[in-house]
Amino acid sequence: MRIKKGFTLREVCGENVIMGEGLGAINFGKMLALNETAAWLWKQAQQQGDFTVESLAEKLSENYDVMPDEALHDVEDILAEWDSVSVIEK
């Protein structure tokens, strides 16, 4: 998976939001607010370029006090949300 081009994470009024830029802004037409953990995962996904549920779950488990199974479930939920608003590509 990859983050689609044209989407970026920004801080707006103290909130982490995914915003579309260029053509992404035209097609997206909204902002998606992320909590601190989801914003951290977005940054990890950007750094990895091509990422998997497992690679993000491993990072989450390593950096937060989260058991691997719980991390995997949490990442699956977040990626499903991102997929539903079309900010990632498989």
Coordinates of C-alpha atoms in Angstrom, one line a residue:
M1 CA 0.0 0.0 0.0
R2 CA 1.0 3.6 -0.4
I3 CA -0.4 7.0 0.5
K4 CA -1.9 8.5 -2.7
K5 CA -0.1 11.5 -4.2
G6 CA -1.7 14.8 -3.4
F7 CA -2.5 14.1 0.2
T8 CA -0.6 15.5 3.1
L9 CA -0.8 15.7 6.9
R10 CA -1.0 19.2 8.3
E11 CA -1.7 20.7 11.7
V12 CA -4.7 23.1 11.5
C13 CA -5.8 24.9 14.7
G14 CA -4.1 22.3 16.8
E15 CA -5.6 19.3 15.0
N16 CA -3.9 16.8 12.7
V17 CA -5.7 16.6 9.4
I18 CA -5.2 15.0 6.1
M19 CA -5.8 17.4 3.3
G20 CA -5.8 17.1 -0.5
E21 CA -3.5 19.3 -2.5
G22 CA -3.7 20.1 -6.2
L23 CA -6.0 17.6 -7.9
G24 CA -6.2 15.7 -4.6
A25 CA -8.0 18.7 -3.1
I26 CA -10.5 18.8 -6.0
N27 CA -11.3 15.2 -5.7
F28 CA -11.1 15.0 -1.9
G29 CA -13.1 18.1 -1.0
K30 CA -12.7 17.7 2.8
M31 CA -10.3 17.2 5.6
L32 CA -9.9 14.1 7.7
A33 CA -9.0 14.7 11.3
L34 CA -6.6 12.2 12.9
N35 CA -5.8 11.6 16.5
E36 CA -2.2 11.6 17.7
T37 CA -1.7 7.9 17.1
A38 CA -3.3 7.9 13.6
A39 CA -1.1 11.0 12.7
W40 CA 2.0 9.1 13.9
L41 CA 1.0 6.1 11.7
W42 CA 0.5 8.4 8.7
K43 CA 4.0 9.7 9.2
Q44 CA 5.3 6.1 9.5
A45 CA 3.5 5.2 6.3
Q46 CA 5.0 8.2 4.5
Q47 CA 8.5 7.2 5.6
Q48 CA 8.0 3.6 4.6
G49 CA 6.6 4.5 1.1
D50 CA 5.3 1.0 0.4
F51 CA 3.8 -0.2 3.7
T52 CA 1.8 -3.1 4.9
V53 CA -0.6 -3.6 7.8
E54 CA 2.1 -5.7 9.4
S55 CA 4.9 -3.2 9.0
L56 CA 2.8 -0.4 10.5
A57 CA 1.6 -2.6 13.3
E58 CA 5.1 -3.6 14.2
K59 CA 6.1 0.1 14.4
L60 CA 3.1 0.8 16.5
S61 CA 3.8 -2.1 18.9
E62 CA 7.5 -1.0 19.2
N63 CA 6.8 2.7 19.9
Y64 CA 3.6 2.5 22.0
D65 CA 2.8 0.2 24.8
V66 CA 0.5 -2.0 22.6
M67 CA 0.5 -5.7 22.3
P68 CA 1.2 -7.0 18.7
D69 CA -2.3 -8.4 18.2
E70 CA -3.9 -5.2 19.4
A71 CA -1.6 -3.1 17.2
L72 CA -2.5 -5.2 14.2
H73 CA -6.2 -4.7 14.8
D74 CA -5.8 -0.9 15.4
V75 CA -3.8 -0.5 12.2
E76 CA -6.4 -2.5 10.2
D77 CA -9.1 -0.2 11.5
I78 CA -7.2 3.0 10.6
L79 CA -6.3 1.7 7.2
A80 CA -9.9 0.7 6.5
E81 CA -10.9 4.3 7.3
W82 CA -8.2 5.7 5.1
D83 CA -9.2 3.4 2.3
S84 CA -12.9 4.3 2.6
V85 CA -12.0 8.0 1.9
S86 CA -9.5 7.0 -0.8
V87 CA -6.3 8.5 0.6
I88 CA -4.3 5.2 0.2
E89 CA -3.8 2.9 -2.7
K90 CA -3.4 -0.8 -2.6

